Amino acid sequence: MTPHPRNGRAPSVKDVAAAAGVSLGTVSNVLNRPSVVSTATRERVERAMAELGFVRNESARQLRAGTSRALAYVMLDGGNPFFHDVAEGIETAAEAADLSLFVCNSNGRADREAKHIDRLVQQRVQGILITPVDPDAGHLAEIAQRNIPFVLVDRFSRSGGHCSVAVDDVLGGRIAVEHLIDRGHRRVAFVGGPSSIGQVRERLQGARAVWAEFGMPEEDLIHLPTEAMTVNEGRSAGERLAGLPSRRRPTAAFCANDLLALGLLQHAVTAGLRVPDDLAIVGFDDIDFAAAAAVPLTSVRQPRQELGRTAARLVLDEATNPDHVHEQATFVPALVARASTGTVRR
């Protein structure tokens, strides 16, 4: 073996070929098509790479191939564990395909989302997965126009012009409120916002639909909008709930996600309320913290990692399969009943 180059430069493919006593083409095959190289030759080249400290130039490979060995996920809210669980599912599928995963956070800002997408396009990622602020935003259409595979995550594709993976949020809203009605509650608050988030609108839609089907007075399903889907906003909603006149005050709350529900639960416990006797609470997502709360939280479960794995499978199929057909994958939510909603009220 020849020594590591002494002129300070990084070892090149030529250095590896000389050290291993093979042609440049053989080194290229080891890097890109190892199956066509005999085991003995491949091992000799790999030993040379290791001894020289050779690292392939991925940027040059990207220029030749027109794409990188990475996927990217643009999540909606980096502070919500739900999206980290989705990202974990995506990463599992990416790793199985020998790809890396870039994770970006739009933090609910369309301008930030657009900038992330622009940078990812420049990085030539193999595919983009995104939980968008607005699924109809113009910069999403531009991804398709640039022939970059992409999948909407936790949102439906209205046009069907690309793949999407989502849970039926309308059904989830129905399940949550029907559970509270079954528990005997006749005044319920829906806590969630902003209304620009599609999941909030659809969960409220489902809540209102089942409320009407049970013949409940419309004014007894009270919407407490929030500025964000955070624990702090859940605590703030608790303060507003406590400020309502006793004759109007709900005995139960359905929160648009678990962070809001956990914040509301914190406020209730601090204020000396008994959960669920004074206030029953249902969340949405069933993040790990839900079961570990001071009063274990009833929640509508989404298959978080399965959403991510399915989205990654679809984007990889679009990237590699010339016969790819766009798919709209829909998952069914399920209620996980815990102590925060208790037993049937008499």
mmCIF file of C-alpha atoms in Angstrom:
data_model
loop_
_atom_site.group_PDB
_atom_site.id
_atom_site.type_symbol
_atom_site.label_atom_id
_atom_site.label_comp_id
_atom_site.label_asym_id
_atom_site.label_seq_id
_atom_site.Cartn_x
_atom_site.Cartn_y
_atom_site.Cartn_z
ATOM 1 C CA MET A 1 0.000 0.000 0.000
ATOM 2 C CA THR A 2 1.200 3.520 -0.724
ATOM 3 C CA PRO A 3 1.235 6.022 2.154
ATOM 4 C CA HIS A 4 -1.291 8.781 2.709
ATOM 5 C CA PRO A 5 -0.488 11.736 0.396
ATOM 6 C CA ARG A 6 1.955 14.061 2.190
ATOM 7 C CA ASN A 7 1.104 17.328 0.435
ATOM 8 C CA GLY A 8 -1.857 18.084 2.691
ATOM 9 C CA ARG A 9 -4.521 17.268 0.141
ATOM 10 C CA ALA A 10 -7.248 14.715 0.711
ATOM 11 C CA PRO A 11 -6.604 11.309 -0.885
ATOM 12 C CA SER A 12 -8.257 10.931 -4.272
ATOM 13 C CA VAL A 13 -9.670 8.071 -6.296
ATOM 14 C CA LYS A 14 -6.328 7.972 -8.168
ATOM 15 C CA ASP A 15 -4.501 7.480 -4.861
ATOM 16 C CA VAL A 16 -6.816 4.606 -3.958
ATOM 17 C CA ALA A 17 -6.354 2.978 -7.359
ATOM 18 C CA ALA A 18 -2.555 3.217 -7.083
ATOM 19 C CA ALA A 19 -2.549 1.867 -3.524
ATOM 20 C CA ALA A 20 -4.784 -1.073 -4.414
ATOM 21 C CA GLY A 21 -3.114 -1.755 -7.762
ATOM 22 C CA VAL A 22 -6.356 -1.463 -9.734
ATOM 23 C CA SER A 23 -7.795 0.824 -12.390
ATOM 24 C CA LEU A 24 -9.829 3.980 -11.740
ATOM 25 C CA GLY A 25 -12.834 2.176 -13.198
ATOM 26 C CA THR A 26 -12.538 -0.601 -10.618
ATOM 27 C CA VAL A 27 -12.476 1.928 -7.753
ATOM 28 C CA SER A 28 -15.527 3.614 -9.288
ATOM 29 C CA ASN A 29 -17.342 0.283 -9.418
ATOM 30 C CA VAL A 30 -16.523 -0.423 -5.775
ATOM 31 C CA LEU A 31 -18.013 2.940 -4.864
ATOM 32 C CA ASN A 32 -21.075 2.788 -7.062
ATOM 33 C CA ARG A 33 -21.670 -0.806 -8.189
ATOM 34 C CA PRO A 34 -19.881 -3.096 -5.708
ATOM 35 C CA SER A 35 -21.826 -6.144 -6.860
ATOM 36 C CA VAL A 36 -19.907 -6.230 -10.172
ATOM 37 C CA VAL A 37 -16.501 -6.420 -8.440
ATOM 38 C CA SER A 38 -15.050 -9.678 -7.113
ATOM 39 C CA THR A 39 -14.935 -10.028 -3.353
ATOM 40 C CA ALA A 40 -11.117 -10.165 -3.203
ATOM 41 C CA THR A 41 -10.689 -7.037 -5.349
ATOM 42 C CA ARG A 42 -13.408 -5.138 -3.494
ATOM 43 C CA GLU A 43 -11.793 -5.927 -0.140
ATOM 44 C CA ARG A 44 -8.375 -4.808 -1.441
ATOM 45 C CA VAL A 45 -9.827 -1.490 -2.601
ATOM 46 C CA GLU A 46 -11.710 -1.007 0.679
ATOM 47 C CA ARG A 47 -8.502 -1.639 2.657
ATOM 48 C CA ALA A 48 -6.735 0.987 0.576
ATOM 49 C CA MET A 49 -9.541 3.465 1.245
ATOM 50 C CA ALA A 50 -9.361 2.803 4.982
ATOM 51 C CA GLU A 51 -5.555 3.119 5.169
ATOM 52 C CA LEU A 52 -5.511 6.304 3.111
ATOM 53 C CA GLY A 53 -8.474 7.823 4.975
ATOM 54 C CA PHE A 54 -10.336 8.232 1.691
ATOM 55 C CA VAL A 55 -13.787 9.839 1.844
ATOM 56 C CA ARG A 56 -15.826 9.978 -1.347
ATOM 57 C CA ASN A 57 -16.729 13.418 -2.693
ATOM 58 C CA GLU A 58 -20.504 13.348 -2.264
ATOM 59 C CA SER A 59 -20.922 16.794 -3.846
ATOM 60 C CA ALA A 60 -19.264 15.599 -7.038
ATOM 61 C CA ARG A 61 -21.415 12.464 -7.029
ATOM 62 C CA GLN A 62 -24.528 14.622 -6.644
ATOM 63 C CA LEU A 63 -23.548 16.698 -9.663
ATOM 64 C CA ARG A 64 -23.094 13.571 -11.769
ATOM 65 C CA ALA A 65 -26.221 11.820 -10.540
ATOM 66 C CA GLY A 66 -28.415 14.919 -10.269
ATOM 67 C CA THR A 67 -29.578 13.942 -6.778
ATOM 68 C CA SER A 68 -28.267 13.378 -3.247
ATOM 69 C CA ARG A 69 -28.573 10.372 -0.994
ATOM 70 C CA ALA A 70 -30.995 12.111 1.338
ATOM 71 C CA LEU A 71 -34.668 12.703 1.981
ATOM 72 C CA ALA A 72 -36.018 15.751 3.796
ATOM 73 C CA TYR A 73 -38.944 16.283 6.144
ATOM 74 C CA VAL A 74 -40.306 19.773 6.798
ATOM 75 C CA MET A 75 -42.351 19.510 9.991
ATOM 76 C CA LEU A 76 -45.008 21.987 11.067
ATOM 77 C CA ASP A 77 -44.065 22.392 14.731
ATOM 78 C CA GLY A 78 -40.726 21.308 16.164
ATOM 79 C CA GLY A 79 -42.063 21.768 19.691
ATOM 80 C CA ASN A 80 -44.686 19.049 19.260
ATOM 81 C CA PRO A 81 -43.478 15.485 19.987
ATOM 82 C CA PHE A 82 -46.015 14.183 17.468
ATOM 83 C CA PHE A 83 -43.901 15.436 14.559
ATOM 84 C CA HIS A 84 -40.708 13.981 16.026
ATOM 85 C CA ASP A 85 -42.392 10.578 16.139
ATOM 86 C CA VAL A 86 -43.418 11.011 12.487
ATOM 87 C CA ALA A 87 -39.811 11.944 11.650
ATOM 88 C CA GLU A 88 -38.587 8.810 13.417
ATOM 89 C CA GLY A 89 -40.815 6.700 11.175
ATOM 90 C CA ILE A 90 -39.472 8.471 8.084
ATOM 91 C CA GLU A 91 -35.895 7.970 9.246
ATOM 92 C CA THR A 92 -36.460 4.257 9.771
ATOM 93 C CA ALA A 93 -37.536 3.886 6.140
ATOM 94 C CA ALA A 94 -34.746 6.175 4.893
ATOM 95 C CA GLU A 95 -32.115 4.182 6.748
ATOM 96 C CA ALA A 96 -33.409 0.950 5.237
ATOM 97 C CA ALA A 97 -32.897 2.547 1.811
ATOM 98 C CA ASP A 98 -29.360 3.671 2.776
ATOM 99 C CA LEU A 99 -30.391 7.336 2.796
ATOM 100 C CA SER A 100 -29.970 10.149 5.293
ATOM 101 C CA LEU A 101 -32.797 12.390 6.494
ATOM 102 C CA PHE A 102 -32.731 16.179 6.767
ATOM 103 C CA VAL A 103 -35.315 17.501 9.263
ATOM 104 C CA CYS A 104 -36.497 21.131 9.062
ATOM 105 C CA ASN A 105 -39.044 23.020 11.156
ATOM 106 C CA SER A 106 -41.341 25.638 9.620
ATOM 107 C CA ASN A 107 -42.710 26.525 13.074
ATOM 108 C CA GLY A 108 -46.057 27.210 11.426
ATOM 109 C CA ARG A 109 -44.636 29.998 9.223
ATOM 110 C CA ALA A 110 -45.264 29.835 5.486
ATOM 111 C CA ASP A 111 -42.275 32.074 4.683
ATOM 112 C CA ARG A 112 -39.926 29.860 6.656
ATOM 113 C CA GLU A 113 -41.396 26.773 5.020
ATOM 114 C CA ALA A 114 -40.777 28.235 1.544
ATOM 115 C CA LYS A 115 -37.141 29.022 2.413
ATOM 116 C CA HIS A 116 -36.539 25.492 3.667
ATOM 117 C CA ILE A 117 -37.967 24.056 0.460
ATOM 118 C CA ASP A 118 -35.797 26.332 -1.688
ATOM 119 C CA ARG A 119 -32.661 25.185 0.141
ATOM 120 C CA LEU A 120 -33.649 21.527 -0.064
ATOM 121 C CA VAL A 121 -34.200 21.824 -3.814
ATOM 122 C CA GLN A 122 -30.687 23.297 -4.081
ATOM 123 C CA GLN A 123 -29.380 20.316 -2.067
ATOM 124 C CA ARG A 124 -30.941 18.008 -4.669
ATOM 125 C CA VAL A 125 -32.619 15.754 -2.118
ATOM 126 C CA GLN A 126 -34.252 12.631 -3.513
ATOM 127 C CA GLY A 127 -37.630 13.563 -2.093
ATOM 128 C CA ILE A 128 -39.376 16.030 0.196
ATOM 129 C CA LEU A 129 -41.964 15.128 2.814
ATOM 130 C CA ILE A 130 -43.850 18.016 4.342
ATOM 131 C CA THR A 131 -46.561 18.814 6.858
ATOM 132 C CA PRO A 132 -47.498 22.154 5.312
ATOM 133 C CA VAL A 133 -48.854 25.334 6.801
ATOM 134 C CA ASP A 134 -51.169 25.530 3.777
ATOM 135 C CA PRO A 135 -51.487 22.464 1.511
ATOM 136 C CA ASP A 136 -52.513 24.735 -1.382
ATOM 137 C CA ALA A 137 -49.474 27.048 -1.125
ATOM 138 C CA GLY A 138 -47.825 27.957 -4.409
ATOM 139 C CA HIS A 139 -44.338 26.855 -3.352
ATOM 140 C CA LEU A 140 -45.620 23.279 -2.973
ATOM 141 C CA ALA A 141 -46.745 23.236 -6.602
ATOM 142 C CA GLU A 142 -43.263 24.405 -7.567
ATOM 143 C CA ILE A 143 -41.753 21.240 -6.037
ATOM 144 C CA ALA A 144 -43.719 19.102 -8.470
ATOM 145 C CA GLN A 145 -42.864 21.434 -11.353
ATOM 146 C CA ARG A 146 -39.191 20.777 -10.625
ATOM 147 C CA ASN A 147 -39.854 17.004 -10.816
ATOM 148 C CA ILE A 148 -38.876 16.424 -7.199
ATOM 149 C CA PRO A 149 -40.938 13.678 -5.554
ATOM 150 C CA PHE A 150 -42.869 14.933 -2.538
ATOM 151 C CA VAL A 151 -45.536 13.727 -0.138
ATOM 152 C CA LEU A 152 -47.933 15.647 2.093
ATOM 153 C CA VAL A 153 -47.774 14.290 5.643
ATOM 154 C CA ASP A 154 -50.740 14.618 8.024
ATOM 155 C CA ARG A 155 -52.663 16.452 5.280
ATOM 156 C CA PHE A 156 -54.728 15.259 2.323
ATOM 157 C CA SER A 157 -53.940 16.080 -1.287
ATOM 158 C CA ARG A 158 -57.075 17.736 -2.648
ATOM 159 C CA SER A 159 -55.908 17.563 -6.251
ATOM 160 C CA GLY A 160 -54.510 14.037 -6.178
ATOM 161 C CA GLY A 161 -51.520 15.398 -8.086
ATOM 162 C CA HIS A 162 -49.105 14.020 -5.485
ATOM 163 C CA CYS A 163 -49.095 11.478 -2.665
ATOM 164 C CA SER A 164 -50.438 12.203 0.783
ATOM 165 C CA VAL A 165 -50.588 10.407 4.118
ATOM 166 C CA ALA A 166 -53.094 11.508 6.749
ATOM 167 C CA VAL A 167 -55.425 10.501 9.541
ATOM 168 C CA ASP A 168 -59.159 11.150 9.212
ATOM 169 C CA ASP A 169 -59.287 14.239 11.472
ATOM 170 C CA VAL A 170 -63.045 14.713 11.040
ATOM 171 C CA LEU A 171 -63.591 11.190 12.349
ATOM 172 C CA GLY A 172 -61.156 11.895 15.169
ATOM 173 C CA GLY A 173 -63.208 14.908 16.258
ATOM 174 C CA ARG A 174 -66.369 12.809 16.177
ATOM 175 C CA ILE A 175 -64.801 10.035 18.266
ATOM 176 C CA ALA A 176 -63.596 12.470 20.942
ATOM 177 C CA VAL A 177 -66.887 14.305 21.422
ATOM 178 C CA GLU A 178 -69.042 11.189 21.211
ATOM 179 C CA HIS A 179 -66.930 9.769 24.043
ATOM 180 C CA LEU A 180 -67.687 12.844 26.162
ATOM 181 C CA ILE A 181 -71.400 12.660 25.347
ATOM 182 C CA ASP A 182 -71.353 8.990 26.359
ATOM 183 C CA ARG A 183 -69.803 10.102 29.649
ATOM 184 C CA GLY A 184 -72.850 12.298 30.266
ATOM 185 C CA HIS A 185 -71.412 15.717 29.390
ATOM 186 C CA ARG A 186 -73.868 18.240 27.969
ATOM 187 C CA ARG A 187 -71.621 21.328 27.828
ATOM 188 C CA VAL A 188 -68.279 20.808 26.092
ATOM 189 C CA ALA A 189 -65.483 23.162 25.044
ATOM 190 C CA PHE A 190 -63.417 22.689 21.908
ATOM 191 C CA VAL A 191 -59.947 24.140 22.561
ATOM 192 C CA GLY A 192 -57.813 24.749 19.489
ATOM 193 C CA GLY A 193 -56.435 27.127 16.931
ATOM 194 C CA PRO A 194 -55.477 28.925 14.864
ATOM 195 C CA SER A 195 -58.155 28.129 12.295
ATOM 196 C CA SER A 196 -55.548 28.409 9.527
ATOM 197 C CA ILE A 197 -54.385 24.909 10.542
ATOM 198 C CA GLY A 198 -56.412 22.369 8.618
ATOM 199 C CA GLN A 199 -56.258 19.750 11.353
ATOM 200 C CA VAL A 200 -57.931 22.192 13.773
ATOM 201 C CA ARG A 201 -60.730 22.980 11.322
ATOM 202 C CA GLU A 202 -61.421 19.329 10.566
ATOM 203 C CA ARG A 203 -61.365 18.169 14.198
ATOM 204 C CA LEU A 204 -63.803 20.953 15.073
ATOM 205 C CA GLN A 205 -65.938 19.980 12.079
ATOM 206 C CA GLY A 206 -66.185 16.414 13.357
ATOM 207 C CA ALA A 207 -66.986 17.613 16.875
ATOM 208 C CA ARG A 208 -69.800 19.854 15.656
ATOM 209 C CA ALA A 209 -71.244 17.163 13.394
ATOM 210 C CA VAL A 210 -71.607 14.533 16.120
ATOM 211 C CA TRP A 211 -72.864 17.173 18.587
ATOM 212 C CA ALA A 212 -75.667 18.056 16.183
ATOM 213 C CA GLU A 213 -76.473 14.392 15.487
ATOM 214 C CA PHE A 214 -77.081 13.848 19.192
ATOM 215 C CA GLY A 215 -79.485 16.816 19.190
ATOM 216 C CA MET A 216 -77.358 18.971 21.489
ATOM 217 C CA PRO A 217 -77.897 22.760 21.524
ATOM 218 C CA GLU A 218 -75.328 24.391 19.275
ATOM 219 C CA GLU A 219 -74.403 26.990 21.915
ATOM 220 C CA ASP A 220 -73.414 24.270 24.398
ATOM 221 C CA LEU A 221 -70.398 23.284 22.263
ATOM 222 C CA ILE A 222 -68.154 26.268 22.962
ATOM 223 C CA HIS A 223 -65.120 27.016 20.793
ATOM 224 C CA LEU A 224 -62.169 28.461 22.720
ATOM 225 C CA PRO A 225 -59.699 29.448 19.963
ATOM 226 C CA THR A 226 -55.974 29.481 20.655
ATOM 227 C CA GLU A 227 -53.118 31.277 18.914
ATOM 228 C CA ALA A 228 -50.990 28.131 18.822
ATOM 229 C CA MET A 229 -51.100 24.438 19.715
ATOM 230 C CA THR A 230 -48.881 24.659 22.812
ATOM 231 C CA VAL A 231 -48.934 23.892 26.520
ATOM 232 C CA ASN A 232 -48.930 27.621 27.329
ATOM 233 C CA GLU A 233 -51.987 28.167 25.154
ATOM 234 C CA GLY A 234 -53.689 25.264 26.912
ATOM 235 C CA ARG A 235 -53.073 26.930 30.275
ATOM 236 C CA SER A 236 -54.438 30.209 28.896
ATOM 237 C CA ALA A 237 -57.557 28.404 27.683
ATOM 238 C CA GLY A 238 -57.991 27.037 31.202
ATOM 239 C CA GLU A 239 -58.025 30.576 32.575
ATOM 240 C CA ARG A 240 -60.687 31.617 30.058
ATOM 241 C CA LEU A 241 -62.712 28.509 30.821
ATOM 242 C CA ALA A 242 -62.648 29.303 34.545
ATOM 243 C CA GLY A 243 -63.842 32.839 33.788
ATOM 244 C CA LEU A 244 -67.070 31.699 32.151
ATOM 245 C CA PRO A 245 -70.313 31.989 34.183
ATOM 246 C CA SER A 246 -71.012 28.767 36.078
ATOM 247 C CA ARG A 247 -74.227 28.154 34.137
ATOM 248 C CA ARG A 248 -72.249 28.311 30.863
ATOM 249 C CA ARG A 249 -69.056 26.642 32.026
ATOM 250 C CA PRO A 250 -68.346 23.338 30.235
ATOM 251 C CA THR A 251 -67.884 20.169 32.249
ATOM 252 C CA ALA A 252 -65.554 18.728 29.605
ATOM 253 C CA ALA A 253 -63.052 19.871 26.979
ATOM 254 C CA PHE A 254 -61.823 18.382 23.733
ATOM 255 C CA CYS A 255 -58.432 19.816 22.822
ATOM 256 C CA ALA A 256 -57.119 19.839 19.259
ATOM 257 C CA ASN A 257 -53.850 18.242 20.378
ATOM 258 C CA ASP A 258 -52.249 16.756 23.472
ATOM 259 C CA LEU A 259 -50.051 19.770 24.237
ATOM 260 C CA LEU A 260 -53.135 21.955 24.615
ATOM 261 C CA ALA A 261 -54.771 19.243 26.724
ATOM 262 C CA LEU A 262 -51.727 18.944 28.985
ATOM 263 C CA GLY A 263 -51.674 22.721 29.487
ATOM 264 C CA LEU A 264 -55.376 22.709 30.327
ATOM 265 C CA LEU A 265 -54.807 19.823 32.722
ATOM 266 C CA GLN A 266 -51.982 21.711 34.447
ATOM 267 C CA HIS A 267 -54.223 24.742 34.935
ATOM 268 C CA ALA A 268 -57.078 22.622 36.258
ATOM 269 C CA VAL A 269 -54.882 20.850 38.820
ATOM 270 C CA THR A 270 -53.271 24.139 39.923
ATOM 271 C CA ALA A 271 -56.714 25.721 40.322
ATOM 272 C CA GLY A 272 -57.833 22.872 42.572
ATOM 273 C CA LEU A 273 -60.242 21.307 40.087
ATOM 274 C CA ARG A 274 -60.776 17.574 40.163
ATOM 275 C CA VAL A 275 -60.142 15.889 36.822
ATOM 276 C CA PRO A 276 -62.413 14.366 35.584
ATOM 277 C CA ASP A 277 -65.091 15.116 38.220
ATOM 278 C CA ASP A 278 -65.041 18.896 37.698
ATOM 279 C CA LEU A 279 -63.562 18.899 34.206
ATOM 280 C CA ALA A 280 -63.018 15.954 31.851
ATOM 281 C CA ILE A 281 -60.328 16.390 29.198
ATOM 282 C CA VAL A 282 -59.641 14.681 25.854
ATOM 283 C CA GLY A 283 -56.535 15.357 23.749
ATOM 284 C CA PHE A 284 -55.480 14.355 20.255
ATOM 285 C CA ASP A 285 -52.341 12.525 18.990
ATOM 286 C CA ASP A 286 -51.666 10.287 22.029
ATOM 287 C CA ILE A 287 -48.061 11.381 22.418
ATOM 288 C CA ASP A 288 -46.018 9.532 25.048
ATOM 289 C CA PHE A 289 -46.550 12.314 27.617
ATOM 290 C CA ALA A 290 -50.326 11.710 27.528
ATOM 291 C CA ALA A 291 -50.167 8.446 29.469
ATOM 292 C CA ALA A 292 -47.546 9.863 31.854
ATOM 293 C CA ALA A 293 -49.535 12.966 32.875
ATOM 294 C CA ALA A 294 -50.481 13.614 36.521
ATOM 295 C CA VAL A 295 -53.949 12.473 35.498
ATOM 296 C CA PRO A 296 -53.417 10.089 32.557
ATOM 297 C CA LEU A 297 -54.901 11.771 29.511
ATOM 298 C CA THR A 298 -57.607 10.320 27.291
ATOM 299 C CA SER A 299 -56.534 10.988 23.714
ATOM 300 C CA VAL A 300 -57.343 10.223 20.086
ATOM 301 C CA ARG A 301 -54.417 8.157 18.843
ATOM 302 C CA GLN A 302 -52.700 8.679 15.516
ATOM 303 C CA PRO A 303 -50.251 6.014 14.233
ATOM 304 C CA ARG A 304 -47.393 8.524 14.256
ATOM 305 C CA GLN A 305 -44.461 6.402 13.150
ATOM 306 C CA GLU A 306 -46.582 4.482 10.666
ATOM 307 C CA LEU A 307 -47.535 7.813 9.067
ATOM 308 C CA GLY A 308 -43.829 8.552 8.637
ATOM 309 C CA ARG A 309 -42.891 5.114 7.310
ATOM 310 C CA THR A 310 -45.749 5.144 4.804
ATOM 311 C CA ALA A 311 -44.885 8.651 3.603
ATOM 312 C CA ALA A 312 -41.252 7.640 3.101
ATOM 313 C CA ARG A 313 -42.279 4.510 1.195
ATOM 314 C CA LEU A 314 -44.408 6.590 -1.153
ATOM 315 C CA VAL A 315 -41.766 9.229 -1.836
ATOM 316 C CA LEU A 316 -39.116 6.568 -2.466
ATOM 317 C CA ASP A 317 -41.436 4.747 -4.852
ATOM 318 C CA GLU A 318 -42.020 7.972 -6.760
ATOM 319 C CA ALA A 319 -38.258 8.584 -6.916
ATOM 320 C CA THR A 320 -37.369 5.122 -8.216
ATOM 321 C CA ASN A 321 -40.418 3.600 -9.907
ATOM 322 C CA PRO A 322 -41.245 4.847 -13.431
ATOM 323 C CA ASP A 323 -44.719 3.302 -13.067
ATOM 324 C CA HIS A 324 -45.443 5.099 -9.784
ATOM 325 C CA VAL A 325 -49.099 5.986 -9.148
ATOM 326 C CA HIS A 326 -49.935 8.680 -6.610
ATOM 327 C CA GLU A 327 -51.620 7.326 -3.503
ATOM 328 C CA GLN A 328 -53.735 9.039 -0.842
ATOM 329 C CA ALA A 329 -53.176 6.915 2.272
ATOM 330 C CA THR A 330 -55.730 7.428 5.044
ATOM 331 C CA PHE A 331 -55.421 6.069 8.571
ATOM 332 C CA VAL A 332 -58.265 5.637 11.060
ATOM 333 C CA PRO A 333 -57.817 7.274 14.499
ATOM 334 C CA ALA A 334 -58.725 5.446 17.700
ATOM 335 C CA LEU A 335 -59.727 6.677 21.139
ATOM 336 C CA VAL A 336 -57.508 5.690 24.079
ATOM 337 C CA ALA A 337 -59.598 6.199 27.217
ATOM 338 C CA ARG A 338 -57.733 7.034 30.431
ATOM 339 C CA ALA A 339 -58.434 8.636 33.795
ATOM 340 C CA SER A 340 -58.960 12.200 32.505
ATOM 341 C CA THR A 341 -62.470 11.300 31.318
ATOM 342 C CA GLY A 342 -63.321 8.830 34.080
ATOM 343 C CA THR A 343 -66.480 6.771 34.068
ATOM 344 C CA VAL A 344 -70.041 7.482 32.929
ATOM 345 C CA ARG A 345 -71.599 10.498 34.705
ATOM 346 C CA ARG A 346 -74.948 9.901 36.384
#
